[in-house]
Tab-separated table of C-alpha atoms and ligand atoms in Angstrom:
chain	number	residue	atom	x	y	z
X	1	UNK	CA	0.000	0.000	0.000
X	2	UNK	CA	1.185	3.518	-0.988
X	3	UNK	CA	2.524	5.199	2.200
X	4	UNK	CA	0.207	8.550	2.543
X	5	UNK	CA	1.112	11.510	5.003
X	6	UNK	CA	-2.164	11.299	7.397
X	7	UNK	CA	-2.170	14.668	9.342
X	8	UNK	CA	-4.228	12.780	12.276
X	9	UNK	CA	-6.614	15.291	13.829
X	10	UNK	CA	-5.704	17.502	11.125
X	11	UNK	CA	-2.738	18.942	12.908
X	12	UNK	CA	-0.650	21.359	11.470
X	13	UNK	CA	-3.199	21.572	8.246
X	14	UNK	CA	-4.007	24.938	7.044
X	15	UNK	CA	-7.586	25.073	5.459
X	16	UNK	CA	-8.440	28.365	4.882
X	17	UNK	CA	-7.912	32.110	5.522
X	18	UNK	CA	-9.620	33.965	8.218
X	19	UNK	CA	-10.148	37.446	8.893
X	20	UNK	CA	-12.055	36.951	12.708
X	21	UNK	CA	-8.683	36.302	14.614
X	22	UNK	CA	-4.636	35.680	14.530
X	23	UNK	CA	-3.610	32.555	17.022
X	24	UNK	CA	-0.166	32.893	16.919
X	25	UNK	CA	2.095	29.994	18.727
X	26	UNK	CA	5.517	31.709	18.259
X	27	UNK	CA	4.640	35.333	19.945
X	28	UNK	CA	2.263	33.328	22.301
X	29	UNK	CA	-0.276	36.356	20.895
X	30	UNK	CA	-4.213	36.343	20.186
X	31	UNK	CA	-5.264	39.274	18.284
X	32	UNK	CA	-9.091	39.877	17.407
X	33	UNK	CA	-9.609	41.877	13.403
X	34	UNK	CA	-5.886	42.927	14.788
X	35	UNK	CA	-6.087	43.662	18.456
X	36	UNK	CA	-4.450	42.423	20.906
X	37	UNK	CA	-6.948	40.386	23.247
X	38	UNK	CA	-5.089	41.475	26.400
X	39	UNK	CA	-5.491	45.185	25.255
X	40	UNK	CA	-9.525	44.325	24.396
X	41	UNK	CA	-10.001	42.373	27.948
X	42	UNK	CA	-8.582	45.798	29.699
X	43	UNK	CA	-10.308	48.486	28.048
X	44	UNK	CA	-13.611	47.345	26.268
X	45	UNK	CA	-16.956	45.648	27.222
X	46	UNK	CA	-18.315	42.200	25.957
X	47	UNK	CA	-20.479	44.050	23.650
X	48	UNK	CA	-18.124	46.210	22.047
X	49	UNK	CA	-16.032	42.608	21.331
X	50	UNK	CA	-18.817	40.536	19.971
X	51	UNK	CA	-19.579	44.414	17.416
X	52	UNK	CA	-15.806	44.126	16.455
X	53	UNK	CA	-16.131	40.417	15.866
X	54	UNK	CA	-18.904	40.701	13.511
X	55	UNK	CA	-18.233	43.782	12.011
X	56	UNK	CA	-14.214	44.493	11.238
X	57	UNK	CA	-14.059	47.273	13.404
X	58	UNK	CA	-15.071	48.678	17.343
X	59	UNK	CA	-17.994	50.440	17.299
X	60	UNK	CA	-18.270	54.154	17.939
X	61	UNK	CA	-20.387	55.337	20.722
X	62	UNK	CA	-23.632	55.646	18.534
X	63	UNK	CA	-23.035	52.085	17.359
X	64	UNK	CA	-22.282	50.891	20.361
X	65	UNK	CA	-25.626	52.388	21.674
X	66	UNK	CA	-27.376	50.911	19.003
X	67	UNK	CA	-26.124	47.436	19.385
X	68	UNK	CA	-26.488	47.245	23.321
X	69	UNK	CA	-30.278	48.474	22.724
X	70	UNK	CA	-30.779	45.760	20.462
X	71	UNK	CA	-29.132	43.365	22.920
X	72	UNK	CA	-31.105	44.375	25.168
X	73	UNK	CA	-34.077	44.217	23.791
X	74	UNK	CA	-33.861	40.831	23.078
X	75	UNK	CA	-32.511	39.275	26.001
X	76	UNK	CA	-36.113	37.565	27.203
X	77	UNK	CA	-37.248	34.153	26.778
X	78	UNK	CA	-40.176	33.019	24.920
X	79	UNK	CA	-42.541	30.878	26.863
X	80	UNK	CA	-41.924	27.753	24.641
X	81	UNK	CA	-38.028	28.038	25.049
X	82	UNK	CA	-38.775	27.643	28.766
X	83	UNK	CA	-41.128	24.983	28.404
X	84	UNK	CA	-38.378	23.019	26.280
X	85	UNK	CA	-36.086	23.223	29.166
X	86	UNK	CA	-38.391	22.426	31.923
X	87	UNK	CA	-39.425	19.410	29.581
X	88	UNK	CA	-35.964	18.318	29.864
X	89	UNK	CA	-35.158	15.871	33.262
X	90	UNK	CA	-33.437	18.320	36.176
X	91	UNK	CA	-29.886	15.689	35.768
X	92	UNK	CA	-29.490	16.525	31.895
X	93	UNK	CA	-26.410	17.779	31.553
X	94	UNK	CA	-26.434	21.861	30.868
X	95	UNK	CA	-24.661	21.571	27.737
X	96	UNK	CA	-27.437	19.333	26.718
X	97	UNK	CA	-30.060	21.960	27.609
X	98	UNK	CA	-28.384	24.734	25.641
X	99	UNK	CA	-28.361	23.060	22.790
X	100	UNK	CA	-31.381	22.168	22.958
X	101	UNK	CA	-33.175	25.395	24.061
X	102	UNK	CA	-30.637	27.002	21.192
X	103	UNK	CA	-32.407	24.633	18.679
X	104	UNK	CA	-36.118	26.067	19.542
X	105	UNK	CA	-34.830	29.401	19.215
X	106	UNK	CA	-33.447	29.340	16.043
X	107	UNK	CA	-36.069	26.937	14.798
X	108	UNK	CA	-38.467	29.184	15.685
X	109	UNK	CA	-37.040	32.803	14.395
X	110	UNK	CA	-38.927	33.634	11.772
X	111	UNK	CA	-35.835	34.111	9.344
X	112	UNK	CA	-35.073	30.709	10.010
X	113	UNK	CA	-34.761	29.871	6.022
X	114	UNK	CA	-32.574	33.458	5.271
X	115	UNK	CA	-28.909	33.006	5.277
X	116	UNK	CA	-28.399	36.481	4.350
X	117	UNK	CA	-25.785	38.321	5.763
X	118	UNK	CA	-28.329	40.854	7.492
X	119	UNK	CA	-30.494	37.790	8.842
X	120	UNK	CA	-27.169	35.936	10.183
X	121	UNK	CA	-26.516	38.910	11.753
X	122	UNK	CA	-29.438	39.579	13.536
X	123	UNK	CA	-30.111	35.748	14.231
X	124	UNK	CA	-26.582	36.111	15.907
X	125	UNK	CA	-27.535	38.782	18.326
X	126	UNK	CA	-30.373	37.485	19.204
X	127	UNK	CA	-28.840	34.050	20.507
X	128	UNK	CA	-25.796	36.356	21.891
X	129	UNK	CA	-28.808	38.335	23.847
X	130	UNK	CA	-31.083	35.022	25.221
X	131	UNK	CA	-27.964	32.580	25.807
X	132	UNK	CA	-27.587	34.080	29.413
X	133	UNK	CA	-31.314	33.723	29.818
X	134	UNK	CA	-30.723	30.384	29.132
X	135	UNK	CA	-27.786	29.572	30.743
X	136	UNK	CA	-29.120	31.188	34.118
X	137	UNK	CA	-32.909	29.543	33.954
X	138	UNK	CA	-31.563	26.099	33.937
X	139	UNK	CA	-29.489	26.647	36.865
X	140	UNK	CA	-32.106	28.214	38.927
X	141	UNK	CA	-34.207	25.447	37.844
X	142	UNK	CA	-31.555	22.773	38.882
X	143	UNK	CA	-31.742	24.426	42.176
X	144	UNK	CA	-34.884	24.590	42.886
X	145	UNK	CA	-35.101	28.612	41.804
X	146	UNK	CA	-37.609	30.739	40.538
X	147	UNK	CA	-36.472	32.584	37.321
X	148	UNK	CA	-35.360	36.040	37.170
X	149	UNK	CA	-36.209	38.292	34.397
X	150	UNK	CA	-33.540	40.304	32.544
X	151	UNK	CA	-33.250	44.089	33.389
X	152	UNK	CA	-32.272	45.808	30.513
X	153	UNK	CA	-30.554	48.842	32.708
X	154	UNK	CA	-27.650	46.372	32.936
X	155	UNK	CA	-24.642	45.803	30.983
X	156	UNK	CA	-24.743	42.202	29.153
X	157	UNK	CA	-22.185	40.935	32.209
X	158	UNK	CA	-24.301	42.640	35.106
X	159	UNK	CA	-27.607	41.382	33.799
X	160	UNK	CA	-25.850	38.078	33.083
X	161	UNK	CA	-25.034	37.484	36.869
X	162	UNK	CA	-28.174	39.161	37.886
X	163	UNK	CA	-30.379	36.714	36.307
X	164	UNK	CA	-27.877	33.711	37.802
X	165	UNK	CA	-28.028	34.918	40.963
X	166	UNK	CA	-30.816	37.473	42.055
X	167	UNK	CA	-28.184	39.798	43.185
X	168	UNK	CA	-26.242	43.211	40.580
X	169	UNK	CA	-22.695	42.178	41.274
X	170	UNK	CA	-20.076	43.859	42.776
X	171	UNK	CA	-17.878	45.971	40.062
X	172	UNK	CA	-15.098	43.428	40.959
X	173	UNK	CA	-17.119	40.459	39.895
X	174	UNK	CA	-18.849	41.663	36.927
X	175	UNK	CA	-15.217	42.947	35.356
X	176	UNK	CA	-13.606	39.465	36.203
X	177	UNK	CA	-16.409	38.144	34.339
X	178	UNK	CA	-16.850	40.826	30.971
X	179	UNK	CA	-12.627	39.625	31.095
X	180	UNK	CA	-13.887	35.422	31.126
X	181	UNK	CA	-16.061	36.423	28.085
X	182	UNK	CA	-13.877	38.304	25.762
X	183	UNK	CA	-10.864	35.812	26.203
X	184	UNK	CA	-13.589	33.082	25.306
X	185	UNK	CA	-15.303	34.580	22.137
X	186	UNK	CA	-13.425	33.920	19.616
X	187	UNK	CA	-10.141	31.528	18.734
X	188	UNK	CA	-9.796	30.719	15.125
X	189	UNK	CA	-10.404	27.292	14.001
X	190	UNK	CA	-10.621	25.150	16.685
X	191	UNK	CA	-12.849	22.129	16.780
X	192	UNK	CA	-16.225	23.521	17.188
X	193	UNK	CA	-15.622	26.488	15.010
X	194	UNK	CA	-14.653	23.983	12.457
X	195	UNK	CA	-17.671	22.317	13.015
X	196	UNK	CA	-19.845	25.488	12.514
X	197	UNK	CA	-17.990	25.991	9.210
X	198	UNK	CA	-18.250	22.537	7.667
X	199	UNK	CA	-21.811	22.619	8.492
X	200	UNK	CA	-22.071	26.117	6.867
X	201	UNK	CA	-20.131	25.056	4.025
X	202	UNK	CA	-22.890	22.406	3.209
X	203	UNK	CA	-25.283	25.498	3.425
X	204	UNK	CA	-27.353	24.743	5.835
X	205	UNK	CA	-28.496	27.523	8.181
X	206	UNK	CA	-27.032	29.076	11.095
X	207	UNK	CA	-28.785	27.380	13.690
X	208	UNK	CA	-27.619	24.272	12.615
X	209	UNK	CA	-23.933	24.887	12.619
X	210	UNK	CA	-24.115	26.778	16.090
X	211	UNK	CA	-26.403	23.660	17.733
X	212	UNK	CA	-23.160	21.636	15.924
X	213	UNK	CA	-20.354	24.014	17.467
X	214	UNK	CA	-22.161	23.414	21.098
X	215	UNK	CA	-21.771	19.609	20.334
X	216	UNK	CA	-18.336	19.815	19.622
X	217	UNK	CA	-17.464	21.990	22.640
X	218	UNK	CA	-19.050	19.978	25.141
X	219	UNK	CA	-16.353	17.543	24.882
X	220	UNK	CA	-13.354	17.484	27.430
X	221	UNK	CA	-10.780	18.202	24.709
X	222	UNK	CA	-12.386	21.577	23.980
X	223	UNK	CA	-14.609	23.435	26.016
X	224	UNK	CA	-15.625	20.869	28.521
X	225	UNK	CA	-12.516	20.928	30.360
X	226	UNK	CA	-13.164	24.175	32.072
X	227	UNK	CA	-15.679	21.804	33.655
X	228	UNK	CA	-13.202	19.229	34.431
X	229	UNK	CA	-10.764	21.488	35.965
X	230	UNK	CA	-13.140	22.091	38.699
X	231	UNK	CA	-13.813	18.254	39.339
X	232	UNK	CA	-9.883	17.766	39.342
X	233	UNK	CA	-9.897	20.527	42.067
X	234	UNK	CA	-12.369	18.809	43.860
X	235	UNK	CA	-10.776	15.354	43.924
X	236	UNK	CA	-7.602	17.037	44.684
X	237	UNK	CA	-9.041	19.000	48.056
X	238	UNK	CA	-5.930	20.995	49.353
X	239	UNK	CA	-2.684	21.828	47.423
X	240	UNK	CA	-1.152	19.483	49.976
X	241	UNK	CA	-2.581	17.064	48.450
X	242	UNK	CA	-1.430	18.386	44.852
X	243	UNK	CA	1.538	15.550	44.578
X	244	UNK	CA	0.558	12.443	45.700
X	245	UNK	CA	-2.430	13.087	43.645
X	246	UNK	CA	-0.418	14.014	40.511
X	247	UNK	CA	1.758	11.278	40.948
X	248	UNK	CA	-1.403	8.535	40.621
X	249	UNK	CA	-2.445	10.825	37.764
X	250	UNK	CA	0.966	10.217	36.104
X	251	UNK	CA	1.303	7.137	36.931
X	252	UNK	CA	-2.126	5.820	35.086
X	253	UNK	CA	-1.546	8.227	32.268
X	254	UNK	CA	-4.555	10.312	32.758
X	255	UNK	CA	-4.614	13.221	31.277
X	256	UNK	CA	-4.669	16.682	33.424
X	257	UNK	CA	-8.008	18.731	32.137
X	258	UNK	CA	-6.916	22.654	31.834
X	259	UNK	CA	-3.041	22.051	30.613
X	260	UNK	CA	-2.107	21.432	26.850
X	261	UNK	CA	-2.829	22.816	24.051
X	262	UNK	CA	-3.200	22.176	20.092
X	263	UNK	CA	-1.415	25.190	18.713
X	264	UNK	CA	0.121	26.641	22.026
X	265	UNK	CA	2.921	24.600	22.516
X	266	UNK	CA	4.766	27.284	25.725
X	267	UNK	CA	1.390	28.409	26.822
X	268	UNK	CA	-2.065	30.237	26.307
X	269	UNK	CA	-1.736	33.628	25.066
X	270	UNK	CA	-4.998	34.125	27.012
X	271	UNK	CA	-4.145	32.580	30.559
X	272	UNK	CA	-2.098	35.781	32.298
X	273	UNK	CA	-4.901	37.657	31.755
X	274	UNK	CA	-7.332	35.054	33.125
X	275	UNK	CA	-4.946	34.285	36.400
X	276	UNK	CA	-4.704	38.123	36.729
X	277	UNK	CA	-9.117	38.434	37.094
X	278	UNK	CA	-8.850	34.928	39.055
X	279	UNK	CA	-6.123	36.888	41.820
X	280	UNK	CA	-8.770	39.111	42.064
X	281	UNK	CA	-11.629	36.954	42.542
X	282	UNK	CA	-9.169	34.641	45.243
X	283	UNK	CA	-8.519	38.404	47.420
X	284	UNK	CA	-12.407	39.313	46.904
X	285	UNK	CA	-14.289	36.132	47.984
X	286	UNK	CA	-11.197	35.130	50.498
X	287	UNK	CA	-10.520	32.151	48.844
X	288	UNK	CA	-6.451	31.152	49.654
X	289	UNK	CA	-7.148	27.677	49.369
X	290	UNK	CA	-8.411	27.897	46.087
X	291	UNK	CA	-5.142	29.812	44.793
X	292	UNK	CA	-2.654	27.731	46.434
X	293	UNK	CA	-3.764	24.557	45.035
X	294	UNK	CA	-4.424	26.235	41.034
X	295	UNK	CA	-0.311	27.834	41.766
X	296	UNK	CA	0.748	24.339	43.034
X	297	UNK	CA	-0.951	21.545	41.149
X	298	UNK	CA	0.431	24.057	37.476
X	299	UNK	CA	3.597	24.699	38.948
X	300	UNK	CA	4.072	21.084	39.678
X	301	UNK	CA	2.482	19.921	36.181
X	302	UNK	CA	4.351	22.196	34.250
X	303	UNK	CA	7.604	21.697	36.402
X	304	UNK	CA	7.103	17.623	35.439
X	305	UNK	CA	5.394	17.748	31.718
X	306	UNK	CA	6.401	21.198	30.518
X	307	UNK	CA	2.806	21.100	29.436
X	308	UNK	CA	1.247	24.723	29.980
X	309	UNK	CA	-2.313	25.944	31.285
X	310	UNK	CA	-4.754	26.809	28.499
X	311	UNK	CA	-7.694	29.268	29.196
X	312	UNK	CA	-10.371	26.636	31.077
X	313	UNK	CA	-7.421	26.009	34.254
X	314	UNK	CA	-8.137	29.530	35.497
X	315	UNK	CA	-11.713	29.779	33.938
X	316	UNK	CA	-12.803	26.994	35.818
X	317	UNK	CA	-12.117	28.310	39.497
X	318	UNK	CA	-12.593	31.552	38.526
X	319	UNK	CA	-16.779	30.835	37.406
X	320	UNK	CA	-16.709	28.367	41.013
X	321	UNK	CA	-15.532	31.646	42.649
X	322	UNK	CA	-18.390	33.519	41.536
X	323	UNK	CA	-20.973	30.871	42.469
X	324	UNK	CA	-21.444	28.982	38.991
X	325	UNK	CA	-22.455	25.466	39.549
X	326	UNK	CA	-19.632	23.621	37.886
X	327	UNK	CA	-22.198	22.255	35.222
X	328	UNK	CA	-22.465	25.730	34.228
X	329	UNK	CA	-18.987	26.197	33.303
X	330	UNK	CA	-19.165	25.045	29.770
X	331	UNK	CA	-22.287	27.397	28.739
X	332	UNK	CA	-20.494	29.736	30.217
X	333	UNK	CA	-18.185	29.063	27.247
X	334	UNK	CA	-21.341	28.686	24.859
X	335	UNK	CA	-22.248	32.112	26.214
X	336	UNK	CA	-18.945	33.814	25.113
X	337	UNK	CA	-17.860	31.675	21.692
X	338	UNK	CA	-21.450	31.997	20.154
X	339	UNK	CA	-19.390	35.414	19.156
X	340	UNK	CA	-16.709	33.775	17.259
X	341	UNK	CA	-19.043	30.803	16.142
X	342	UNK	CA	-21.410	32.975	14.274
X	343	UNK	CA	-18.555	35.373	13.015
X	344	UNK	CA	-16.965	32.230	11.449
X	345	UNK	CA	-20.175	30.924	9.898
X	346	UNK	CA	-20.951	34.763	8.242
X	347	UNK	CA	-17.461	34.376	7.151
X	348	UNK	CA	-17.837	30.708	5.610
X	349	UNK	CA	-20.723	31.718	4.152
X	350	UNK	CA	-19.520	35.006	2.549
X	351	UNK	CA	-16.577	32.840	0.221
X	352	UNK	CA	-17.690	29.325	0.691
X	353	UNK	CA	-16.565	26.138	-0.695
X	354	UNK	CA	-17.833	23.046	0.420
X	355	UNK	CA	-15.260	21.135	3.224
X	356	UNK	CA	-14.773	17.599	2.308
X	357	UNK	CA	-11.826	16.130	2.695
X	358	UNK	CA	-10.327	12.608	1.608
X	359	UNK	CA	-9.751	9.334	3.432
X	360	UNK	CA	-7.424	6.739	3.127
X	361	UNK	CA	-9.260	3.503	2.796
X	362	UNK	CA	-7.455	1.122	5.263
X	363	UNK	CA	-10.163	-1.633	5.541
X	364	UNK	CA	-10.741	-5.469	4.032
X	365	UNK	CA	-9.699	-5.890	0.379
X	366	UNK	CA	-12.942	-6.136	-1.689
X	367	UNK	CA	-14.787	-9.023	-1.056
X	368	UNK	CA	-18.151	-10.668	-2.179
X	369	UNK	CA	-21.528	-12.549	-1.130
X	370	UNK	CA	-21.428	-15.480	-1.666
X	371	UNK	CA	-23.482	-16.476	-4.657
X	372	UNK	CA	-24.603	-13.061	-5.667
X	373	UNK	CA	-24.731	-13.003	-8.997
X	374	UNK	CA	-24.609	-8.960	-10.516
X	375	UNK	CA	-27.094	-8.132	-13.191
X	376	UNK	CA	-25.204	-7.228	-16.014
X	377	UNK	CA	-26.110	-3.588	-16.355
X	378	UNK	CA	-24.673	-3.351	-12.537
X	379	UNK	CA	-21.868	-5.400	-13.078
X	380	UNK	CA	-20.911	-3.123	-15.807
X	381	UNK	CA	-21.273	-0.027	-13.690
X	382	UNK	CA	-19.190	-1.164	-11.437
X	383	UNK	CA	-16.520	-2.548	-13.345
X	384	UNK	CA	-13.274	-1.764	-12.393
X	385	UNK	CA	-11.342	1.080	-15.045
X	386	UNK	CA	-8.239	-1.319	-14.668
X	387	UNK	CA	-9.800	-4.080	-15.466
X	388	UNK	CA	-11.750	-2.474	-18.761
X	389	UNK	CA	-8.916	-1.338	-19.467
X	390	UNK	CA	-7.490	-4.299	-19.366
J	401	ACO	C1	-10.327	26.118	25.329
J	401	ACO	C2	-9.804	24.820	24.907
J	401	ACO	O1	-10.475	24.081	24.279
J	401	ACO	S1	-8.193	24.491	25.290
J	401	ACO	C3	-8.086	22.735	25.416
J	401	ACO	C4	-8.847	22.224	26.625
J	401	ACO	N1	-8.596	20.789	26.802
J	401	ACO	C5	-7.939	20.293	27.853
J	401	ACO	O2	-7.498	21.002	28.749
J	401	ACO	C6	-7.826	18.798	27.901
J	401	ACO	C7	-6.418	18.354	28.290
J	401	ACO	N2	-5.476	18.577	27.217
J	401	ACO	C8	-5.368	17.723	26.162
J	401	ACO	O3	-6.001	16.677	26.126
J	401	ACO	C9	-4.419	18.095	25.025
J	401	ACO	O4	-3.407	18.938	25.487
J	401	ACO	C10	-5.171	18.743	23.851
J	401	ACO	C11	-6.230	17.782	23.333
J	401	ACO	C12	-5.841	20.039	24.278
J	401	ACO	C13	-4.196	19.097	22.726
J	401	ACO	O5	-3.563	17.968	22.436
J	401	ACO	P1	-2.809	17.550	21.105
J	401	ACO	O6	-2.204	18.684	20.401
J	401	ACO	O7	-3.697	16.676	20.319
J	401	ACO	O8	-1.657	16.762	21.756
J	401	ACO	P2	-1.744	15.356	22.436
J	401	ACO	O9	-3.009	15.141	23.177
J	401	ACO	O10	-1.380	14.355	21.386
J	401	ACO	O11	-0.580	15.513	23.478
J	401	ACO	C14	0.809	15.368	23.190
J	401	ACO	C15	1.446	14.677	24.374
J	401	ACO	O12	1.274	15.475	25.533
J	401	ACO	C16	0.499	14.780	26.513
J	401	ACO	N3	-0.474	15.706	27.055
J	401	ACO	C17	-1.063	16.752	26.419
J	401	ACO	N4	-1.907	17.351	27.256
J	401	ACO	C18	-1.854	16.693	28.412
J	401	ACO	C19	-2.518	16.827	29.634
J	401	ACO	N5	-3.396	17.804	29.831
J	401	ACO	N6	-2.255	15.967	30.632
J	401	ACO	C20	-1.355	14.980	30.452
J	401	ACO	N7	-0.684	14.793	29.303
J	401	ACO	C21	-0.947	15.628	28.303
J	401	ACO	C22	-0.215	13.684	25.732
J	401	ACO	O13	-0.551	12.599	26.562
J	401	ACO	C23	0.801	13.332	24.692
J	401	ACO	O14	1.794	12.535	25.295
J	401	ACO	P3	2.508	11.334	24.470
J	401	ACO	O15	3.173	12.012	23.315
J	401	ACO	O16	3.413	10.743	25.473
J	401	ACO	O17	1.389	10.447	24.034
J	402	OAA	O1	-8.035	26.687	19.791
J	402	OAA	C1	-8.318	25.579	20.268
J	402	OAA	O2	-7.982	24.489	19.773
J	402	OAA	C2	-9.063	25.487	21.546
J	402	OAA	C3	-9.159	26.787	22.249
J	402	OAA	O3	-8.260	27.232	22.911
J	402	OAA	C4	-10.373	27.565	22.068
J	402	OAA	O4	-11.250	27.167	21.299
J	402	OAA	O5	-10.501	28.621	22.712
């Protein structure tokens, strides 16, 4: 057999140009349409992020005003997208719900069918605007909580905790939070953005490839590990108990959810601006504990595996600091990325050509039934060239 390069996992494969955002392993940098996201995370809101996603360039103040009106505006839930949840058993897992409830709401918008670029657009705000809703009824209702309606004299990260928890957070709280969101909206093409755009490139609509994306990011590769820091913390208890622990870990092979990354290779361009809002949330809700054991289980990790955090290790304590359920942590994610998602799938869209790629057939040489006998006419189809040829 022919020897073929397999990039397994498609590592290393460039597909296609993107405009949306720059990864870049060698500078350790992330820039979004060109800006740095460390100089995004300290000076602009969530809003103003998701408007430079989508549209090239941060909006002015007027635009800006525009845009969080329209967020606003749209932030409620329709009575059947809360019906859909509560239809759904109290132990399905959140990610499960999202998509879900994200499948009603794009089902029912009433430019379901348009995948123009001024329908994509507006179907992407709207799921920016009721994600939260989402995200915060389920855990309410997993608690035993009545839901809270949004209150559109909030910022999107205000109203977002304010619906979570019945309570306007603290300035503190709400900026470590706008931070969370802007590192997570947007990082190139990783899996579930990939996901978004081969379903795009089939053209289907956009609800499709974003109830796809959420699929791929519930996983514990991608997005689900911001969940799985949290249950490694748990196991762990106390950062005395970070080497004995590790040292089981290591010796099984498991893998350590939060550390590694695909492109990253000497860290996440994104995680000293993450730690930084986490230090804050450790001094504001007095949680030592908490930071000893994230500074000792990655200074042991990395110290052993040279393997680096990526953005769920600090993610994950920082959403358990602000009283997240750790089931929420992932559409948390959902939340944030439906920015890049929906950016990608406009883009896709805008210059598409359909993403199939080859396989190299590794299975049993071609065999028969026995005693099938091939009409003639199919026998013929399927003749083989070499053998006509012959
Ligand atoms: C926001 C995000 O989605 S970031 C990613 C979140 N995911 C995680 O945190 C899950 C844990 N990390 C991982 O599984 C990996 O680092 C991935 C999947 C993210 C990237 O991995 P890949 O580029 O495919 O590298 P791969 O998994 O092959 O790892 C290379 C080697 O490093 C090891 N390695 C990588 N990450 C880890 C880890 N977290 N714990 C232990 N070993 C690891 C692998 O076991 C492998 O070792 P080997 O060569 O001896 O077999
Ligand atoms: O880029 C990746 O492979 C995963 C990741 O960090 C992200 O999606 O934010």
């Amino acid at each position: 057999m022919t020897e073929i390069d397999i990039k397994k996992g498609l590592a290393g494969v460039t597909v296609d140009y993107t405009a949306i955002s720059k990864v870049n392993p060698e500078t350790n940098s992330l820039m979004y349409r060109g800006y740095p996201v460390q100089e995004l995370a300290a000076t602009q809101s969530f809003e103003a992020v998701a408007y430079l996603l989508w549209h090239g360039e941060l909006p002015d103040a007027a635009q800006l005003a525009e845009f969080e009106a329209t967020e606003r505006a749209n932030r409620a839930l329709d009575p059947n997208i809360k019906q859909t949840i509560d239809l759904l058993p109290l132990e399905a897992h959140p990610m499960d719900v999202v998509r879900t409830a994200v499948s009603v709401v794009t089902a029912s918008d009433p430019a379901a069918f348009d995948s123009s670029p001024e329908a994509d657009l507006r179907k992407a705000l709207r799921l920016l605007a009721k994600i939260p809703a989402i995200v915060a009824y389920d855990q309410r209702r997993r608690r035993g909580q009545e839901a809270i309606e949004p209150r559109a004299d909030l910022d999107y990260s205000h109203n977002f905790l304010y619906m979570t928890f019945g309570e306007v957070p603290e300035a503190t709280v709400a900026e470590a939070f706008n931070v969370s969101m802007i590192l997570y909206a947007e990082h190139s093409f990783n899996a579930s953005t990939f996901t978004a755009r081969v379903i795009s490139s089939t053209m289907s609509d956009l609800g499709s490839a974003v109830v796809g994306a959420i699929g791929a990011l519930k996983g514990t590769l991608h997005g689900g590990a911001n969940e799985a820091v949290m249950h490694i913390f748990d196991e762990i208890g106390t950062a005395a108990n970070v080497v004995p622990w590790l040292d089981d870990a290591m010796a099984n092979k498991k893998k350590v959810m939060g550390f590694g990354h695909r492109v990253y290779k000497r860290g996440d361009s994104r995680v000293p601006t993450m730690k930084a809002a986490l230090d804050t949330l450790v001094e504001y809700y007095d949680a030592p504990q908490l930071g000893a054991l994230y500074d000792t289980l990655e200074s042991e990790f990395v110290g052993r595996k040279g393997i680096y955090p990526n953005l769920d290790y600090p993610s994950g304590p920082a959403y358990h600091l602000m009283g997240f359920d750790t089931l929420t942590f992932t559409p948390l994610f959902v939340a944030a990325r439906i920015v890049g998602w929906t950016a990608h799938i406009m883009e896709q869209t805008a210059s598409n050509a359909l993403i199939r790629p080859l396989a190299a057939y590794n299975g049993p040489d071609e065999r028969h039934i026995d005693g099938y006998v091939a009409p003639a006419e199919v026998a013929a189809a399927t003749e083989r060239p070499e053998e006509a040829a012959g």
